[in-house]
Tab-separated table of C-alpha atoms in Angstrom:
chain	number	residue	atom	x	y	z
A	19	UNK	CA	-6.495	29.446	-8.229
A	20	UNK	CA	-3.180	27.802	-8.131
A	21	UNK	CA	-4.343	25.259	-5.836
A	22	UNK	CA	-3.213	21.559	-6.506
A	23	UNK	CA	-5.759	18.770	-6.489
A	24	UNK	CA	-4.498	15.721	-4.464
A	25	UNK	CA	-6.447	12.726	-4.822
A	26	UNK	CA	-6.123	9.430	-2.492
A	27	UNK	CA	-6.885	6.415	-4.640
A	28	UNK	CA	-5.527	3.863	-1.977
A	29	UNK	CA	-8.850	1.918	-1.949
A	30	UNK	CA	-9.761	2.613	-5.436
A	31	UNK	CA	-6.926	2.650	-8.275
A	32	UNK	CA	-7.626	-0.201	-10.740
A	33	UNK	CA	-11.101	-0.828	-9.546
A	34	UNK	CA	-13.000	2.443	-10.139
A	35	UNK	CA	-12.966	4.486	-13.379
A	36	UNK	CA	-10.445	7.406	-12.969
A	37	UNK	CA	-8.787	9.315	-15.856
A	38	UNK	CA	-5.834	11.388	-13.817
A	39	UNK	CA	-5.272	13.656	-16.602
A	40	UNK	CA	-8.851	14.567	-18.004
A	41	UNK	CA	-9.921	14.824	-14.375
A	42	UNK	CA	-6.894	17.276	-13.855
A	43	UNK	CA	-5.490	15.461	-10.654
A	44	UNK	CA	-2.470	16.949	-9.638
A	45	UNK	CA	-0.945	14.576	-7.567
A	46	UNK	CA	-2.585	11.061	-7.182
A	47	UNK	CA	-1.347	8.372	-4.951
A	48	UNK	CA	-2.283	5.008	-3.994
A	49	UNK	CA	-1.191	1.595	-2.538
A	50	UNK	CA	0.446	-1.564	-4.255
A	51	UNK	CA	-1.594	-3.857	-2.037
A	52	UNK	CA	-5.203	-2.897	-2.606
A	53	UNK	CA	-6.887	-3.133	-6.148
A	54	UNK	CA	-3.863	-3.641	-7.864
A	55	UNK	CA	-3.076	-6.776	-5.688
A	56	UNK	CA	0.688	-6.581	-5.470
A	57	UNK	CA	2.624	-7.219	-2.384
A	58	UNK	CA	2.252	-4.131	0.202
A	59	UNK	CA	5.409	-1.887	0.654
A	60	UNK	CA	4.905	0.820	-2.101
A	61	UNK	CA	2.750	3.938	-3.153
A	62	UNK	CA	2.516	4.584	-6.959
A	63	UNK	CA	2.114	8.272	-7.311
A	64	UNK	CA	1.552	10.639	-10.324
A	65	UNK	CA	2.745	14.412	-10.345
A	66	UNK	CA	1.411	16.903	-12.832
A	67	UNK	CA	3.561	19.640	-14.450
A	68	UNK	CA	1.772	22.078	-12.289
A	69	UNK	CA	2.701	20.120	-9.200
A	70	UNK	CA	6.012	19.656	-10.252
A	71	UNK	CA	6.541	23.244	-10.821
A	72	UNK	CA	4.993	24.217	-7.465
A	73	UNK	CA	7.742	21.556	-5.929
A	74	UNK	CA	10.613	23.198	-7.647
A	75	UNK	CA	9.635	26.551	-6.470
A	76	UNK	CA	9.809	25.711	-2.949
A	77	UNK	CA	11.783	28.274	-0.876
A	78	UNK	CA	11.808	26.159	2.402
A	79	UNK	CA	13.312	22.833	2.716
A	80	UNK	CA	11.134	19.763	2.766
A	81	UNK	CA	10.828	18.608	6.345
A	82	UNK	CA	11.088	15.105	5.864
A	83	UNK	CA	13.995	13.168	3.714
A	84	UNK	CA	11.939	10.095	3.947
A	85	UNK	CA	9.095	11.368	1.452
A	86	UNK	CA	10.957	14.317	-0.039
A	87	UNK	CA	9.582	14.500	-3.684
A	88	UNK	CA	11.636	17.542	-4.582
A	89	UNK	CA	14.950	15.349	-4.242
A	90	UNK	CA	13.113	12.170	-5.431
A	91	UNK	CA	12.374	13.925	-8.675
A	92	UNK	CA	16.338	14.329	-9.281
A	93	UNK	CA	16.215	10.395	-8.830
A	94	UNK	CA	13.580	10.076	-11.422
A	95	UNK	CA	15.028	12.802	-13.858
A	96	UNK	CA	17.945	12.797	-16.172
A	97	UNK	CA	20.670	12.913	-13.403
A	98	UNK	CA	19.665	9.708	-11.632
A	99	UNK	CA	20.735	11.329	-8.636
A	100	UNK	CA	20.459	9.001	-5.658
A	101	UNK	CA	17.676	9.408	-3.141
A	102	UNK	CA	17.387	5.883	-1.479
A	103	UNK	CA	17.613	2.521	-2.456
A	104	UNK	CA	14.268	1.237	-4.346
A	105	UNK	CA	12.460	-1.945	-3.096
A	106	UNK	CA	13.666	-3.910	-6.349
A	107	UNK	CA	11.801	-7.003	-5.933
A	108	UNK	CA	8.483	-5.201	-4.864
A	109	UNK	CA	8.906	-3.269	-8.259
A	110	UNK	CA	9.123	-6.516	-10.159
A	111	UNK	CA	5.929	-7.877	-8.395
A	112	UNK	CA	4.244	-4.549	-8.904
A	113	UNK	CA	5.012	-4.815	-12.583
A	114	UNK	CA	3.649	-8.441	-12.849
A	115	UNK	CA	0.564	-7.223	-10.947
A	116	UNK	CA	0.021	-4.392	-13.569
A	117	UNK	CA	0.508	-6.868	-16.281
A	118	UNK	CA	-2.491	-8.857	-14.996
A	119	UNK	CA	-4.510	-5.617	-14.575
A	120	UNK	CA	-3.657	-4.710	-18.348
A	121	UNK	CA	-4.350	-8.317	-19.388
A	122	UNK	CA	-7.876	-8.409	-17.786
A	123	UNK	CA	-8.543	-4.783	-18.985
A	124	UNK	CA	-9.384	-1.830	-17.057
A	125	UNK	CA	-12.966	-1.614	-18.042
A	126	UNK	CA	-13.447	-5.394	-17.609
A	127	UNK	CA	-12.057	-4.804	-14.006
A	128	UNK	CA	-14.119	-1.802	-12.965
A	129	UNK	CA	-17.164	-3.923	-14.186
A	130	UNK	CA	-16.096	-6.823	-12.002
A	131	UNK	CA	-15.823	-4.733	-9.018
A	132	UNK	CA	-19.014	-2.979	-9.379
A	133	UNK	CA	-21.079	-6.170	-10.073
A	134	UNK	CA	-19.588	-7.895	-7.094
A	135	UNK	CA	-20.106	-4.883	-4.831
A	136	UNK	CA	-23.892	-4.696	-5.942
A	137	UNK	CA	-24.370	-8.495	-5.379
A	138	UNK	CA	-22.648	-8.157	-1.939
A	139	UNK	CA	-25.030	-5.096	-1.129
A	140	UNK	CA	-27.990	-7.131	-2.266
A	141	UNK	CA	-27.138	-10.101	0.153
A	142	UNK	CA	-26.565	-7.747	3.043
A	143	UNK	CA	-29.911	-5.929	2.414
A	144	UNK	CA	-31.616	-9.437	1.946
A	145	UNK	CA	-30.209	-10.350	5.542
A	146	UNK	CA	-31.834	-7.348	6.891
A	147	UNK	CA	-28.568	-5.472	7.632
A	148	UNK	CA	-28.078	-1.457	6.759
A	149	UNK	CA	-25.263	0.177	5.287
A	150	UNK	CA	-23.437	3.162	6.426
A	151	UNK	CA	-23.334	4.952	3.204
A	152	UNK	CA	-27.192	5.410	2.406
A	153	UNK	CA	-26.856	7.053	-1.106
A	154	UNK	CA	-25.717	4.257	-3.731
A	155	UNK	CA	-23.623	6.596	-5.655
A	156	UNK	CA	-21.812	7.606	-2.786
A	157	UNK	CA	-20.680	4.096	-2.029
A	158	UNK	CA	-17.201	2.676	-3.040
A	159	UNK	CA	-17.090	-0.331	-5.077
A	160	UNK	CA	-14.181	-1.603	-3.176
A	161	UNK	CA	-15.400	-1.311	0.463
A	162	UNK	CA	-18.574	-1.755	1.774
A	163	UNK	CA	-19.631	-0.310	5.357
A	164	UNK	CA	-21.969	-2.421	7.252
A	165	UNK	CA	-23.914	-1.293	10.502
A	166	UNK	CA	-23.321	-3.600	13.120
A	167	UNK	CA	-26.700	-4.525	14.373
A	168	UNK	CA	-27.474	-3.940	18.043
A	169	UNK	CA	-26.922	-6.894	20.403
A	170	UNK	CA	-24.093	-8.295	18.091
A	171	UNK	CA	-20.548	-8.163	19.499
A	172	UNK	CA	-18.119	-6.744	16.989
A	173	UNK	CA	-14.760	-8.312	17.822
A	174	UNK	CA	-16.344	-11.524	18.726
A	175	UNK	CA	-18.160	-11.757	15.200
A	176	UNK	CA	-14.943	-10.586	13.295
A	177	UNK	CA	-12.648	-13.319	15.247
A	178	UNK	CA	-15.236	-16.170	14.616
A	179	UNK	CA	-15.196	-15.193	10.747
A	180	UNK	CA	-11.336	-15.201	10.876
A	181	UNK	CA	-11.160	-18.473	12.723
A	182	UNK	CA	-13.834	-20.360	11.366
A	183	UNK	CA	-13.792	-19.223	7.830
A	184	UNK	CA	-10.323	-17.472	7.245
A	185	UNK	CA	-12.044	-14.378	6.380
A	186	UNK	CA	-10.828	-11.063	7.715
A	187	UNK	CA	-12.965	-7.746	7.700
A	188	UNK	CA	-12.086	-4.600	9.424
A	189	UNK	CA	-13.771	-2.797	12.121
A	190	UNK	CA	-14.415	1.067	12.133
A	191	UNK	CA	-12.028	3.647	13.970
A	192	UNK	CA	-12.598	6.811	15.425
A	193	UNK	CA	-16.109	7.814	15.869
A	194	UNK	CA	-17.422	4.800	14.218
A	195	UNK	CA	-15.483	2.375	15.992
A	196	UNK	CA	-17.584	-0.496	17.119
A	197	UNK	CA	-20.338	0.647	14.722
A	198	UNK	CA	-19.576	-0.584	11.270
A	199	UNK	CA	-17.731	-3.425	9.695
A	200	UNK	CA	-15.826	-2.610	6.677
A	201	UNK	CA	-15.915	-5.516	4.032
A	202	UNK	CA	-13.222	-5.343	1.323
A	203	UNK	CA	-13.665	-6.634	-2.366
A	204	UNK	CA	-10.433	-5.354	-3.978
A	205	UNK	CA	-8.376	-6.645	-6.919
A	206	UNK	CA	-7.936	-10.345	-6.671
A	207	UNK	CA	-10.397	-10.508	-3.951
A	208	UNK	CA	-13.256	-9.130	-5.713
A	209	UNK	CA	-14.666	-12.601	-6.811
A	210	UNK	CA	-18.302	-14.209	-6.862
A	211	UNK	CA	-16.863	-16.948	-4.492
A	212	UNK	CA	-15.706	-14.726	-1.953
A	213	UNK	CA	-19.156	-12.607	-1.884
A	214	UNK	CA	-20.950	-15.782	-1.604
A	215	UNK	CA	-18.841	-17.652	1.012
A	216	UNK	CA	-18.780	-14.611	3.149
A	217	UNK	CA	-22.408	-13.806	3.161
A	218	UNK	CA	-22.895	-17.628	4.276
A	219	UNK	CA	-20.022	-17.274	6.717
A	220	UNK	CA	-21.557	-14.003	8.158
A	221	UNK	CA	-25.157	-15.817	8.351
A	222	UNK	CA	-23.557	-18.555	10.621
A	223	UNK	CA	-21.797	-16.185	12.728
A	224	UNK	CA	-24.844	-13.583	13.205
A	225	UNK	CA	-26.937	-16.782	14.186
A	226	UNK	CA	-24.543	-17.977	16.794
A	227	UNK	CA	-24.785	-14.457	18.391
A	228	UNK	CA	-29.038	-14.518	18.310
A	229	UNK	CA	-29.297	-12.331	15.485
A	230	UNK	CA	-32.144	-13.600	13.236
A	231	UNK	CA	-31.696	-14.193	9.679
A	232	UNK	CA	-34.096	-16.050	7.539
A	233	UNK	CA	-32.027	-19.032	6.252
A	234	UNK	CA	-29.924	-18.596	3.003
A	235	UNK	CA	-31.094	-15.041	2.691
A	236	UNK	CA	-27.635	-13.395	2.138
A	237	UNK	CA	-26.473	-15.899	-0.468
A	238	UNK	CA	-30.089	-15.775	-1.953
A	239	UNK	CA	-30.074	-12.059	-2.326
A	240	UNK	CA	-26.361	-12.005	-4.076
A	241	UNK	CA	-27.303	-14.627	-6.430
A	242	UNK	CA	-30.217	-12.668	-7.458
A	243	UNK	CA	-28.042	-9.648	-7.841
A	244	UNK	CA	-25.735	-11.337	-9.977
A	245	UNK	CA	-28.709	-12.715	-12.130
A	246	UNK	CA	-29.947	-9.159	-12.466
A	247	UNK	CA	-26.495	-7.768	-13.488
A	248	UNK	CA	-25.819	-10.206	-16.271
A	249	UNK	CA	-29.268	-9.787	-17.755
A	250	UNK	CA	-28.572	-5.944	-17.847
A	251	UNK	CA	-25.295	-6.643	-19.144
A	252	UNK	CA	-26.945	-9.073	-22.042
A	253	UNK	CA	-29.258	-6.310	-22.575
A	254	UNK	CA	-26.864	-3.470	-22.994
A	255	UNK	CA	-24.865	-5.467	-25.548
B	5	UNK	CA	23.240	14.452	30.033
B	6	UNK	CA	19.865	13.208	28.649
B	7	UNK	CA	21.208	13.146	25.251
B	8	UNK	CA	20.238	10.142	22.958
B	9	UNK	CA	23.057	8.088	20.929
B	10	UNK	CA	21.662	7.449	17.430
B	11	UNK	CA	23.906	4.939	15.403
B	12	UNK	CA	23.697	4.462	11.823
B	13	UNK	CA	24.592	0.634	10.902
B	14	UNK	CA	23.377	0.665	7.471
B	15	UNK	CA	26.831	-0.342	5.897
B	16	UNK	CA	27.953	-2.225	9.188
B	17	UNK	CA	25.060	-4.254	10.732
B	18	UNK	CA	25.701	-8.004	10.709
B	19	UNK	CA	29.294	-7.507	9.352
B	20	UNK	CA	30.930	-5.745	12.104
B	21	UNK	CA	30.932	-6.195	15.835
B	22	UNK	CA	27.974	-4.452	17.635
B	23	UNK	CA	26.605	-4.875	20.850
B	24	UNK	CA	23.622	-2.410	21.079
B	25	UNK	CA	22.768	-2.910	24.633
B	26	UNK	CA	26.271	-3.028	26.000
B	27	UNK	CA	27.332	0.207	23.921
B	28	UNK	CA	24.372	1.854	25.011
B	29	UNK	CA	22.887	2.883	21.749
B	30	UNK	CA	19.605	4.434	22.118
B	31	UNK	CA	18.561	4.220	18.544
B	32	UNK	CA	20.248	2.016	15.966
B	33	UNK	CA	18.885	1.567	12.384
B	34	UNK	CA	20.326	-0.209	9.400
B	35	UNK	CA	18.943	-1.351	5.814
B	36	UNK	CA	17.809	-4.648	4.941
B	37	UNK	CA	19.878	-4.759	1.849
B	38	UNK	CA	23.215	-4.565	2.857
B	39	UNK	CA	25.137	-6.901	5.145
B	40	UNK	CA	22.128	-8.587	6.136
B	41	UNK	CA	21.589	-9.217	2.303
B	42	UNK	CA	17.808	-9.355	2.333
B	43	UNK	CA	15.765	-7.402	-0.520
B	44	UNK	CA	16.020	-3.638	-0.051
B	45	UNK	CA	12.622	-1.785	1.311
B	46	UNK	CA	13.126	-2.081	5.034
B	47	UNK	CA	14.882	-0.513	7.751
B	48	UNK	CA	15.639	-2.586	11.152
B	49	UNK	CA	15.613	-0.152	13.999
B	50	UNK	CA	16.091	-0.592	17.741
B	51	UNK	CA	14.750	1.991	20.411
B	52	UNK	CA	16.071	2.087	23.739
B	53	UNK	CA	13.726	2.625	26.837
B	54	UNK	CA	15.340	6.225	27.269
B	55	UNK	CA	14.439	6.981	23.723
B	56	UNK	CA	11.170	5.595	24.006
B	57	UNK	CA	10.690	7.780	27.149
B	58	UNK	CA	11.861	10.707	25.413
B	59	UNK	CA	9.479	9.969	22.223
B	60	UNK	CA	6.320	9.757	24.520
B	61	UNK	CA	7.384	12.818	26.366
B	62	UNK	CA	7.090	14.750	23.093
B	63	UNK	CA	4.758	17.795	23.548
B	64	UNK	CA	5.052	18.808	19.546
B	65	UNK	CA	3.477	16.662	16.788
B	66	UNK	CA	5.714	14.519	14.636
B	67	UNK	CA	6.337	16.465	11.630
B	68	UNK	CA	5.853	13.668	9.234
B	69	UNK	CA	3.408	10.630	9.426
B	70	UNK	CA	5.808	8.609	7.337
B	71	UNK	CA	8.288	8.007	9.916
B	72	UNK	CA	6.517	8.632	13.161
B	73	UNK	CA	7.723	6.365	15.649
B	74	UNK	CA	5.374	7.539	18.307
B	75	UNK	CA	2.329	6.332	16.500
B	76	UNK	CA	4.456	3.206	15.247
B	77	UNK	CA	5.101	2.486	18.930
B	78	UNK	CA	1.417	1.985	19.423
B	79	UNK	CA	1.364	-0.410	16.586
B	80	UNK	CA	4.269	-2.660	18.099
B	81	UNK	CA	2.603	-2.147	21.380
B	82	UNK	CA	-0.344	-4.093	22.963
B	83	UNK	CA	-3.084	-2.110	21.014
B	84	UNK	CA	-1.645	-2.918	17.547
B	85	UNK	CA	-3.176	0.248	16.589
B	86	UNK	CA	-2.821	0.634	12.879
B	87	UNK	CA	-0.146	2.830	11.647
B	88	UNK	CA	0.538	1.451	7.920
B	89	UNK	CA	0.397	-1.682	5.954
B	90	UNK	CA	3.572	-3.849	6.540
B	91	UNK	CA	5.677	-4.946	3.668
B	92	UNK	CA	4.677	-8.532	4.514
B	93	UNK	CA	6.741	-10.363	1.750
B	94	UNK	CA	9.836	-8.309	2.623
B	95	UNK	CA	9.421	-8.940	6.430
B	96	UNK	CA	9.304	-12.965	5.645
B	97	UNK	CA	12.417	-12.327	3.340
B	98	UNK	CA	14.190	-10.574	6.103
B	99	UNK	CA	13.581	-13.250	8.322
B	100	UNK	CA	15.021	-15.803	5.921
B	101	UNK	CA	18.130	-13.706	5.646
B	102	UNK	CA	18.280	-13.360	9.360
B	103	UNK	CA	18.063	-17.359	9.775
B	104	UNK	CA	21.187	-17.627	7.360
B	105	UNK	CA	22.988	-15.013	9.668
B	106	UNK	CA	22.258	-17.177	12.654
B	107	UNK	CA	23.281	-20.152	10.925
B	108	UNK	CA	26.588	-18.914	9.935
B	109	UNK	CA	27.138	-17.396	13.370
B	110	UNK	CA	27.519	-13.607	14.004
B	111	UNK	CA	31.438	-13.923	15.178
B	112	UNK	CA	32.126	-16.055	11.800
B	113	UNK	CA	30.399	-13.552	9.662
B	114	UNK	CA	32.449	-10.895	11.172
B	115	UNK	CA	35.630	-12.516	10.723
B	116	UNK	CA	34.685	-13.431	7.049
B	117	UNK	CA	34.072	-9.663	6.415
B	118	UNK	CA	37.463	-8.695	8.294
B	119	UNK	CA	39.381	-11.358	6.343
B	120	UNK	CA	38.045	-10.466	2.687
B	121	UNK	CA	38.499	-6.763	3.460
B	122	UNK	CA	42.274	-7.335	4.493
B	123	UNK	CA	42.803	-9.455	1.191
B	124	UNK	CA	41.037	-6.765	-0.827
B	125	UNK	CA	43.275	-4.035	0.786
B	126	UNK	CA	46.366	-6.240	0.021
B	127	UNK	CA	45.699	-6.676	-3.407
B	128	UNK	CA	44.891	-3.099	-4.083
B	129	UNK	CA	48.016	-1.799	-2.487
B	130	UNK	CA	50.141	-4.482	-4.446
B	131	UNK	CA	48.721	-2.896	-7.625
B	132	UNK	CA	50.084	0.424	-6.265
B	133	UNK	CA	46.702	2.099	-5.329
B	134	UNK	CA	46.201	4.148	-2.225
B	135	UNK	CA	43.209	4.122	0.147
B	136	UNK	CA	41.303	7.121	1.024
B	137	UNK	CA	41.236	6.171	4.919
B	138	UNK	CA	44.957	5.767	5.826
B	139	UNK	CA	44.427	4.374	9.234
B	140	UNK	CA	43.706	0.699	9.186
B	141	UNK	CA	41.507	0.888	12.366
B	142	UNK	CA	39.251	3.523	10.759
B	143	UNK	CA	38.712	1.388	8.085
B	144	UNK	CA	34.843	-0.018	7.614
B	145	UNK	CA	35.199	-3.584	6.674
B	146	UNK	CA	32.428	-3.764	4.398
B	147	UNK	CA	33.412	-0.667	2.093
B	148	UNK	CA	36.796	0.127	0.676
B	149	UNK	CA	37.330	3.660	-0.572
B	150	UNK	CA	40.026	3.510	-3.321
B	151	UNK	CA	41.966	6.655	-4.673
B	152	UNK	CA	41.219	6.885	-8.241
B	153	UNK	CA	44.856	7.387	-9.816
B	154	UNK	CA	45.418	10.140	-11.762
B	155	UNK	CA	44.983	9.782	-15.560
B	156	UNK	CA	42.298	7.312	-15.015
B	157	UNK	CA	38.557	7.977	-16.095
B	158	UNK	CA	36.337	7.193	-13.269
B	159	UNK	CA	32.927	6.670	-15.063
B	160	UNK	CA	34.790	4.993	-18.142
B	161	UNK	CA	36.373	2.193	-15.751
B	162	UNK	CA	33.041	1.860	-13.718
B	163	UNK	CA	31.064	1.188	-16.882
B	164	UNK	CA	33.692	-1.179	-18.295
B	165	UNK	CA	33.770	-3.231	-14.979
B	166	UNK	CA	29.863	-3.225	-15.222
B	167	UNK	CA	29.620	-4.084	-18.957
B	168	UNK	CA	32.654	-6.674	-19.101
B	169	UNK	CA	32.612	-8.065	-15.690
B	170	UNK	CA	29.072	-7.541	-14.324
B	171	UNK	CA	30.782	-6.090	-11.161
B	172	UNK	CA	29.251	-2.702	-10.028
B	173	UNK	CA	31.450	-0.404	-7.765
B	174	UNK	CA	30.294	2.904	-6.513
B	175	UNK	CA	31.646	6.454	-7.313
B	176	UNK	CA	32.043	9.125	-4.698
B	177	UNK	CA	29.618	11.916	-4.047
B	178	UNK	CA	29.880	15.510	-2.914
B	179	UNK	CA	33.612	16.822	-2.474
B	180	UNK	CA	35.203	13.148	-3.329
B	181	UNK	CA	33.155	12.790	-6.413
B	182	UNK	CA	35.345	11.615	-9.004
B	183	UNK	CA	38.170	11.181	-6.600
B	184	UNK	CA	37.422	7.802	-5.148
B	185	UNK	CA	35.718	4.227	-5.979
B	186	UNK	CA	33.973	2.563	-3.260
B	187	UNK	CA	34.153	-1.049	-3.188
B	188	UNK	CA	31.431	-3.043	-1.257
B	189	UNK	CA	31.910	-6.291	0.181
B	190	UNK	CA	28.844	-6.934	2.222
B	191	UNK	CA	26.773	-10.056	3.396
B	192	UNK	CA	26.491	-12.505	0.694
B	193	UNK	CA	29.000	-10.535	-1.555
B	194	UNK	CA	31.857	-10.722	0.641
B	195	UNK	CA	33.419	-13.609	-0.855
B	196	UNK	CA	36.907	-15.036	-1.825
B	197	UNK	CA	35.882	-15.421	-5.434
B	198	UNK	CA	34.527	-11.696	-5.786
B	199	UNK	CA	37.480	-10.394	-4.270
B	200	UNK	CA	39.970	-12.168	-6.714
B	201	UNK	CA	37.661	-11.492	-9.666
B	202	UNK	CA	37.228	-8.045	-8.803
B	203	UNK	CA	41.127	-7.295	-8.373
B	204	UNK	CA	41.583	-9.295	-11.762
B	205	UNK	CA	39.006	-7.150	-13.493
B	206	UNK	CA	40.038	-4.199	-12.360
B	207	UNK	CA	43.787	-4.791	-13.458
B	208	UNK	CA	42.455	-5.261	-16.922
B	209	UNK	CA	40.332	-2.051	-16.710
B	210	UNK	CA	43.298	-0.163	-15.384
B	211	UNK	CA	45.675	-1.368	-18.159
B	212	UNK	CA	43.371	-0.496	-20.825
B	213	UNK	CA	43.297	2.951	-19.614
B	214	UNK	CA	47.298	3.228	-19.515
B	215	UNK	CA	47.844	2.705	-15.975
B	216	UNK	CA	50.831	0.626	-15.187
B	217	UNK	CA	50.454	-2.388	-12.898
B	218	UNK	CA	52.744	-5.340	-12.863
B	219	UNK	CA	50.910	-8.502	-14.266
B	220	UNK	CA	48.714	-10.250	-11.678
B	221	UNK	CA	49.819	-8.046	-8.823
B	222	UNK	CA	46.335	-7.624	-7.370
B	223	UNK	CA	45.288	-11.175	-7.032
B	224	UNK	CA	48.775	-12.174	-5.977
B	225	UNK	CA	48.623	-9.590	-3.070
B	226	UNK	CA	45.131	-10.913	-2.205
B	227	UNK	CA	46.197	-14.501	-2.343
B	228	UNK	CA	49.168	-13.666	0.012
B	229	UNK	CA	46.703	-11.918	2.259
B	230	UNK	CA	44.237	-14.794	2.413
B	231	UNK	CA	47.598	-17.047	3.372
B	232	UNK	CA	48.439	-14.736	6.057
B	233	UNK	CA	45.146	-14.537	7.675
B	234	UNK	CA	44.626	-18.401	7.712
B	235	UNK	CA	47.909	-18.990	9.543
B	236	UNK	CA	47.089	-16.272	11.893
B	237	UNK	CA	43.899	-17.906	12.482
B	238	UNK	CA	45.483	-21.352	12.896
B	239	UNK	CA	48.059	-19.918	15.272
B	240	UNK	CA	45.331	-18.340	17.353
B	241	UNK	CA	43.262	-21.673	17.882
């Protein structure tokens, strides 16, 4: 075919199983500040030999110096030909973040993201909330899209979460603006305490807006979710 | 005319007198890691009302998301419409670097760069070296281009400076590759000790390659240069 497979792993790298070579990904790009939990400002990228060959065979000039991989390749290559001044301090920070990824272990990390997501979902559903993505296998372990219940003010709720609990969740954009919340659990922030505190805080904010939740339902659902996951893990050992 | 004036101040901002508004610069861009001496990874930029209007009137799509000021303007504007995740830690570092610029004072800073450049040039000329830019008013106070004397090996000398003295100077590129050295004195590094140490180290490296310099000529020339500058400053007060 000669087509190249380009995969966006901005919200998944270091959180979701991925084997770039085995899955024959030609270009895989991500962000430093998501599940890797390094400071923002960089995009890790891989380029397969096939993609590199395609770049080298280009006949037209790349339209933007800013993101010109053909000249950046000369920087990475033997010549070390100057393309731009790299963000040195961020590179050291990324290296340290990657060291922490290796220390935890990729598989442990994937499992951590999966378990926290399942507990979050168990809690949300126990509160009577619906998810945007219905099929569990289609859900991203790092971002959970929750339908905003009718009668609840999107921005008001997100501001209250931020002001009262220092928790920031994202709204939707484009056609689902105002219809969903996006709850991120990535890298460092994918933690049991964050899941439980978020559910408790969300309950408070929803009740303040008149949405009826049975007391403690979200936290209760998540705790059950964790217990299930731990039992399952113990059985599989 | 309707033309826009775009000025590259990468090697000059915070080192050379500049009044963006008075000089009617429409777009002025720089780098964080040069005379501002913040970590690399950002490009401060200004956009005049005329330039902003030209951007807003575009009928064609910007070819690169990566550096699309028309959508970035919605990020800067009232809407705070998401364009990219900003490099937060670098922004704090830039702020601190700018605070140090303000603490020193812009005019003091400009004068510091000017005096160190003049002393450097006095030292280089006392060693019998020639500059690429002959007219003094055409010279940049932050980068001095020195002609490599015949018989001296460019790369060998630069490697020795780096290995033996931890001083890095740049070579030329394009048509002047191998013909000049570029000596930077920018921001934090524009300091008397750096000027004197560099001249002393250069003397050592040049002598090791058989180039004849009368002993201590460079440092002597620079010291005289500083004395002249200080006398002139005292008189003008």
